[in-house]
Amino acid sequence: MYAQQYEITLPADYDMGIIRARVAAGGHVLDDRAGLGLKAYLIRERGAGGPEGAADPEGPARPEGTAGPEGTAGQEDPAGPEGSGGSPVNQYAPFYLWNDAGASARFLVGGGGFQNIVRDFGRPVVHHWTGVACHAGPARDAPPRAASRRLTPLGSGAGTGPDPDGLALSALIEREAAELAALARRPGVHTAVLAVDPYHWRLLRFVLWARTVPAREPATERYEVLHLSAPELAGLPEGRDW
């Protein structure tokens, strides 16, 4: 399993109706793409996307010893975690889970679709993560309407502490994977994913939600899902990806 995302940040006064219309017209193109587990067509709209509704009664505080969200979401979003004020930016940020690395390569550089993004917006940086775990949630049969992303730095001393045997990161991943499995059992979860970027050493937790992102979900970004292409959703791993 390979996770992939690019982020196109748009002007503050950009009409996001243009992106909505783009997805409505062309979002179906990857609905039958071989090798693709899912593509979530995501947007963040300036001033929108903050926690909605009451606090989630099933949302416990983070267990001691698990990694917390990154103060600023890597290099992508200097505005930092989104709170009740909602998104600080307008952004189009599709997220992919691939079952086949070759299919991902064809999409990016083989004329398989990414050329349309390059044509219309320029060539954005494409972030990659190696899959660690994936779980289907109770709402897997419902079309997701929201998504959350949490990026956590895994640099020296970031949540791992002393590491005399070199296995502190492995222990952290074990805890995060157990937490993901528990989260995936909550009502409203469509799909929950854990993946790692070994170049920047950052941990990704990405969750698709049937309706809204719970207020207590520790996300650095919250998104609206405009469309989900899921041709090989059943082919994604269930549980640990090894």
Short mmCIF file of C-alpha atoms in Angstrom, two decimals:
data_model
loop_
_atom_site.label_atom_id
_atom_site.label_comp_id
_atom_site.label_asym_id
_atom_site.label_seq_id
_atom_site.Cartn_x
_atom_site.Cartn_y
_atom_site.Cartn_z
CA MET A 1 0.00 0.00 0.00
CA TYR A 2 1.35 3.40 -1.04
CA ALA A 3 -0.16 6.70 0.09
CA GLN A 4 0.19 9.81 -2.04
CA GLN A 5 -1.06 13.38 -1.86
CA TYR A 6 -0.42 16.70 -3.56
CA GLU A 7 -1.69 20.04 -2.34
CA ILE A 8 -2.68 22.96 -4.55
CA THR A 9 -3.09 26.06 -2.40
CA LEU A 10 -5.29 28.64 -4.10
CA PRO A 11 -5.77 32.40 -3.60
CA ALA A 12 -7.80 33.55 -0.60
CA ASP A 13 -10.54 34.90 -2.88
CA TYR A 14 -10.57 31.86 -5.18
CA ASP A 15 -14.02 30.58 -6.08
CA MET A 16 -13.97 27.00 -4.77
CA GLY A 17 -17.04 26.36 -6.89
CA ILE A 18 -14.57 25.96 -9.76
CA ILE A 19 -12.95 22.98 -8.03
CA ARG A 20 -16.33 21.54 -7.11
CA ALA A 21 -17.40 21.75 -10.74
CA ARG A 22 -14.10 20.21 -11.87
CA VAL A 23 -14.58 17.21 -9.59
CA ALA A 24 -18.27 16.85 -10.50
CA ALA A 25 -17.34 16.72 -14.18
CA GLY A 26 -14.23 14.54 -14.01
CA GLY A 27 -14.12 12.77 -10.67
CA HIS A 28 -15.46 9.57 -12.18
CA VAL A 29 -12.43 9.14 -14.48
CA LEU A 30 -10.52 7.02 -11.92
CA ASP A 31 -13.53 5.05 -10.72
CA ASP A 32 -12.23 1.98 -12.57
CA ARG A 33 -8.44 2.62 -12.50
CA ALA A 34 -6.50 -0.62 -12.06
CA GLY A 35 -4.15 -0.63 -9.09
CA LEU A 36 -5.92 2.19 -7.27
CA GLY A 37 -7.36 1.39 -3.87
CA LEU A 38 -8.96 4.79 -3.47
CA LYS A 39 -8.70 8.44 -4.42
CA ALA A 40 -10.39 10.97 -2.17
CA TYR A 41 -11.02 14.29 -3.89
CA LEU A 42 -10.36 16.64 -0.99
CA ILE A 43 -10.71 20.37 -0.49
CA ARG A 44 -10.11 22.80 2.31
CA GLU A 45 -12.14 25.99 2.11
CA ARG A 46 -10.94 29.14 3.84
CA GLY A 47 -12.84 29.69 7.07
CA ALA A 48 -14.54 26.29 6.84
CA GLY A 49 -13.70 22.78 7.95
CA GLY A 50 -13.21 23.32 11.68
CA PRO A 51 -14.70 20.96 14.24
CA GLU A 52 -18.41 20.57 13.75
CA GLY A 53 -21.11 19.62 16.21
CA ALA A 54 -20.68 18.66 19.81
CA ALA A 55 -17.60 17.03 21.23
CA ASP A 56 -17.37 13.38 20.30
CA PRO A 57 -18.35 11.29 23.35
CA GLU A 58 -16.21 8.43 22.04
CA GLY A 59 -13.14 10.59 21.55
CA PRO A 60 -10.77 9.88 24.45
CA ALA A 61 -7.65 11.85 25.11
CA ARG A 62 -4.54 10.43 23.45
CA PRO A 63 -2.98 7.54 25.37
CA GLU A 64 0.23 8.40 27.16
CA GLY A 65 3.30 7.75 25.03
CA THR A 66 1.67 8.11 21.62
CA ALA A 67 2.83 10.70 19.17
CA GLY A 68 1.05 14.04 19.07
CA PRO A 69 0.21 16.12 15.98
CA GLU A 70 2.90 18.14 14.33
CA GLY A 71 2.82 21.77 15.37
CA THR A 72 2.89 22.82 11.73
CA ALA A 73 1.91 20.23 9.19
CA GLY A 74 5.37 19.72 7.79
CA GLN A 75 6.32 22.17 5.07
CA GLU A 76 2.90 22.17 3.46
CA ASP A 77 0.90 24.39 5.79
CA PRO A 78 2.68 26.97 7.96
CA ALA A 79 -0.68 27.96 9.43
CA GLY A 80 -0.56 24.87 11.63
CA PRO A 81 -3.35 22.69 13.03
CA GLU A 82 -6.92 23.70 12.25
CA GLY A 83 -9.08 24.61 15.18
CA SER A 84 -12.56 26.00 15.53
CA GLY A 85 -11.71 28.81 13.10
CA GLY A 86 -11.54 26.34 10.23
CA SER A 87 -9.08 26.20 7.37
CA PRO A 88 -6.73 29.16 6.87
CA VAL A 89 -6.45 28.41 3.13
CA ASN A 90 -8.34 27.41 0.02
CA GLN A 91 -6.81 24.15 -1.17
CA TYR A 92 -7.38 21.24 -3.50
CA ALA A 93 -5.57 18.21 -2.04
CA PRO A 94 -6.44 14.80 -3.54
CA PHE A 95 -5.31 11.79 -1.51
CA TYR A 96 -4.54 8.35 -2.99
CA LEU A 97 -4.00 4.84 -1.70
CA TRP A 98 -2.42 2.61 -4.33
CA ASN A 99 -2.24 -1.17 -4.31
CA ASP A 100 0.25 -1.13 -7.18
CA ALA A 101 3.35 1.10 -7.33
CA GLY A 102 3.45 0.72 -11.12
CA ALA A 103 -0.07 2.10 -11.43
CA SER A 104 0.99 5.08 -9.32
CA ALA A 105 4.00 5.70 -11.57
CA ARG A 106 1.82 5.52 -14.69
CA PHE A 107 -0.56 8.06 -13.19
CA LEU A 108 2.26 10.47 -12.34
CA VAL A 109 4.61 10.25 -15.32
CA GLY A 110 3.04 7.93 -17.89
CA GLY A 111 0.19 10.12 -19.10
CA GLY A 112 -2.22 8.45 -16.68
CA GLY A 113 -3.92 11.60 -15.43
CA PHE A 114 -1.48 13.80 -13.51
CA GLN A 115 -0.74 15.73 -16.69
CA ASN A 116 -4.13 17.43 -16.28
CA ILE A 117 -3.04 18.83 -12.91
CA VAL A 118 0.26 20.02 -14.40
CA ARG A 119 -1.57 21.64 -17.33
CA ASP A 120 -4.00 23.56 -15.13
CA PHE A 121 -2.02 24.30 -11.95
CA GLY A 122 1.66 23.61 -12.61
CA ARG A 123 3.57 20.65 -11.19
CA PRO A 124 3.02 20.40 -7.40
CA VAL A 125 5.20 18.44 -5.00
CA VAL A 126 3.75 14.95 -4.53
CA HIS A 127 4.12 13.56 -1.02
CA HIS A 128 4.59 9.81 -0.59
CA TRP A 129 4.18 7.52 2.40
CA THR A 130 4.82 3.79 2.77
CA GLY A 131 1.79 1.99 4.18
CA VAL A 132 1.90 0.68 7.75
CA ALA A 133 -1.72 -0.26 8.46
CA CYS A 134 -5.22 0.14 7.05
CA HIS A 135 -8.62 -0.64 8.54
CA ALA A 136 -12.15 -0.63 7.18
CA GLY A 137 -14.54 1.12 9.55
CA PRO A 138 -18.23 0.54 10.30
CA ALA A 139 -19.18 3.19 7.73
CA ARG A 140 -17.25 1.59 4.84
CA ASP A 141 -20.47 1.22 2.81
CA ALA A 142 -21.39 4.92 3.10
CA PRO A 143 -19.81 7.57 0.87
CA PRO A 144 -17.40 9.61 3.03
CA ARG A 145 -18.04 13.33 3.32
CA ALA A 146 -15.07 14.39 5.45
CA ALA A 147 -11.45 13.46 6.08
CA SER A 148 -8.78 14.21 8.65
CA ARG A 149 -5.01 14.15 8.35
CA ARG A 150 -2.46 14.19 11.15
CA LEU A 151 1.26 14.52 10.43
CA THR A 152 3.68 13.72 13.24
CA PRO A 153 7.44 14.31 13.07
CA LEU A 154 9.58 11.25 13.78
CA GLY A 155 12.96 12.92 14.00
CA SER A 156 15.51 12.29 16.73
CA GLY A 157 13.76 12.47 20.08
CA ALA A 158 10.32 13.22 18.57
CA GLY A 159 8.10 11.03 20.68
CA THR A 160 10.58 8.16 20.84
CA GLY A 161 12.89 9.08 23.74
CA PRO A 162 16.21 7.27 24.33
CA ASP A 163 16.93 4.67 21.68
CA PRO A 164 19.84 2.45 22.78
CA ASP A 165 18.78 -0.53 20.65
CA GLY A 166 17.39 1.41 17.68
CA LEU A 167 13.85 0.06 18.20
CA ALA A 168 12.17 3.09 19.79
CA LEU A 169 10.53 3.99 16.49
CA SER A 170 9.23 0.44 16.10
CA ALA A 171 7.67 0.65 19.56
CA LEU A 172 6.06 3.98 18.69
CA ILE A 173 4.62 2.52 15.48
CA GLU A 174 3.21 -0.40 17.47
CA ARG A 175 1.38 2.01 19.77
CA GLU A 176 0.12 4.11 16.88
CA ALA A 177 -1.08 1.02 14.99
CA ALA A 178 -2.99 -0.17 18.07
CA GLU A 179 -4.57 3.25 18.44
CA LEU A 180 -5.55 3.25 14.77
CA ALA A 181 -7.23 -0.14 15.13
CA ALA A 182 -9.27 1.17 18.07
CA LEU A 183 -10.23 4.34 16.20
CA ALA A 184 -11.34 2.33 13.17
CA ARG A 185 -14.04 0.64 15.26
CA ARG A 186 -15.77 3.94 16.00
CA PRO A 187 -19.07 4.75 14.27
CA GLY A 188 -18.62 7.06 11.32
CA VAL A 189 -15.21 5.78 10.25
CA HIS A 190 -15.01 4.73 6.61
CA THR A 191 -11.28 3.96 6.32
CA ALA A 192 -8.34 4.61 8.65
CA VAL A 193 -4.73 4.57 7.46
CA LEU A 194 -1.28 4.79 9.03
CA ALA A 195 1.77 5.38 6.83
CA VAL A 196 5.32 6.68 7.15
CA ASP A 197 7.46 9.06 5.10
CA PRO A 198 11.03 7.74 5.56
CA TYR A 199 12.62 10.72 3.78
CA HIS A 200 11.27 13.44 6.08
CA TRP A 201 10.54 10.91 8.87
CA ARG A 202 6.92 11.83 9.44
CA LEU A 203 4.00 9.63 10.40
CA LEU A 204 0.68 10.06 8.62
CA ARG A 205 -2.70 9.19 10.10
CA PHE A 206 -5.47 9.67 7.56
CA VAL A 207 -9.13 8.93 8.23
CA LEU A 208 -12.20 9.11 6.00
CA TRP A 209 -15.42 9.88 7.87
CA ALA A 210 -19.00 9.27 6.76
CA ARG A 211 -20.24 12.70 7.87
CA THR A 212 -17.93 15.07 9.78
CA VAL A 213 -14.61 14.90 11.56
CA PRO A 214 -15.25 14.61 15.31
CA ALA A 215 -14.29 17.73 17.22
CA ARG A 216 -11.79 15.85 19.39
CA GLU A 217 -9.97 14.12 16.55
CA PRO A 218 -6.33 15.36 16.76
CA ALA A 219 -6.00 16.42 13.13
CA THR A 220 -3.59 18.90 11.64
CA GLU A 221 -5.88 19.24 8.60
CA ARG A 222 -9.60 18.64 8.04
CA TYR A 223 -11.08 18.24 4.60
CA GLU A 224 -14.36 18.00 2.74
CA VAL A 225 -14.59 14.98 0.44
CA LEU A 226 -16.16 15.86 -2.91
CA HIS A 227 -15.94 12.38 -4.44
CA LEU A 228 -14.39 8.99 -3.71
CA SER A 229 -13.05 6.77 -6.46
CA ALA A 230 -12.52 3.32 -4.97
CA PRO A 231 -12.02 0.75 -7.73
CA GLU A 232 -9.87 -1.61 -5.64
CA LEU A 233 -10.97 -0.64 -2.13
CA ALA A 234 -11.39 -4.31 -1.24
CA GLY A 235 -7.77 -4.92 -2.19
CA LEU A 236 -6.38 -2.61 0.49
CA PRO A 237 -4.84 -4.45 3.44
CA GLU A 238 -6.91 -5.03 6.56
CA GLY A 239 -4.71 -4.44 9.55
CA ARG A 240 -0.91 -4.33 9.40
CA ASP A 241 0.59 -4.07 5.93
CA TRP A 242 3.24 -6.73 6.56
#
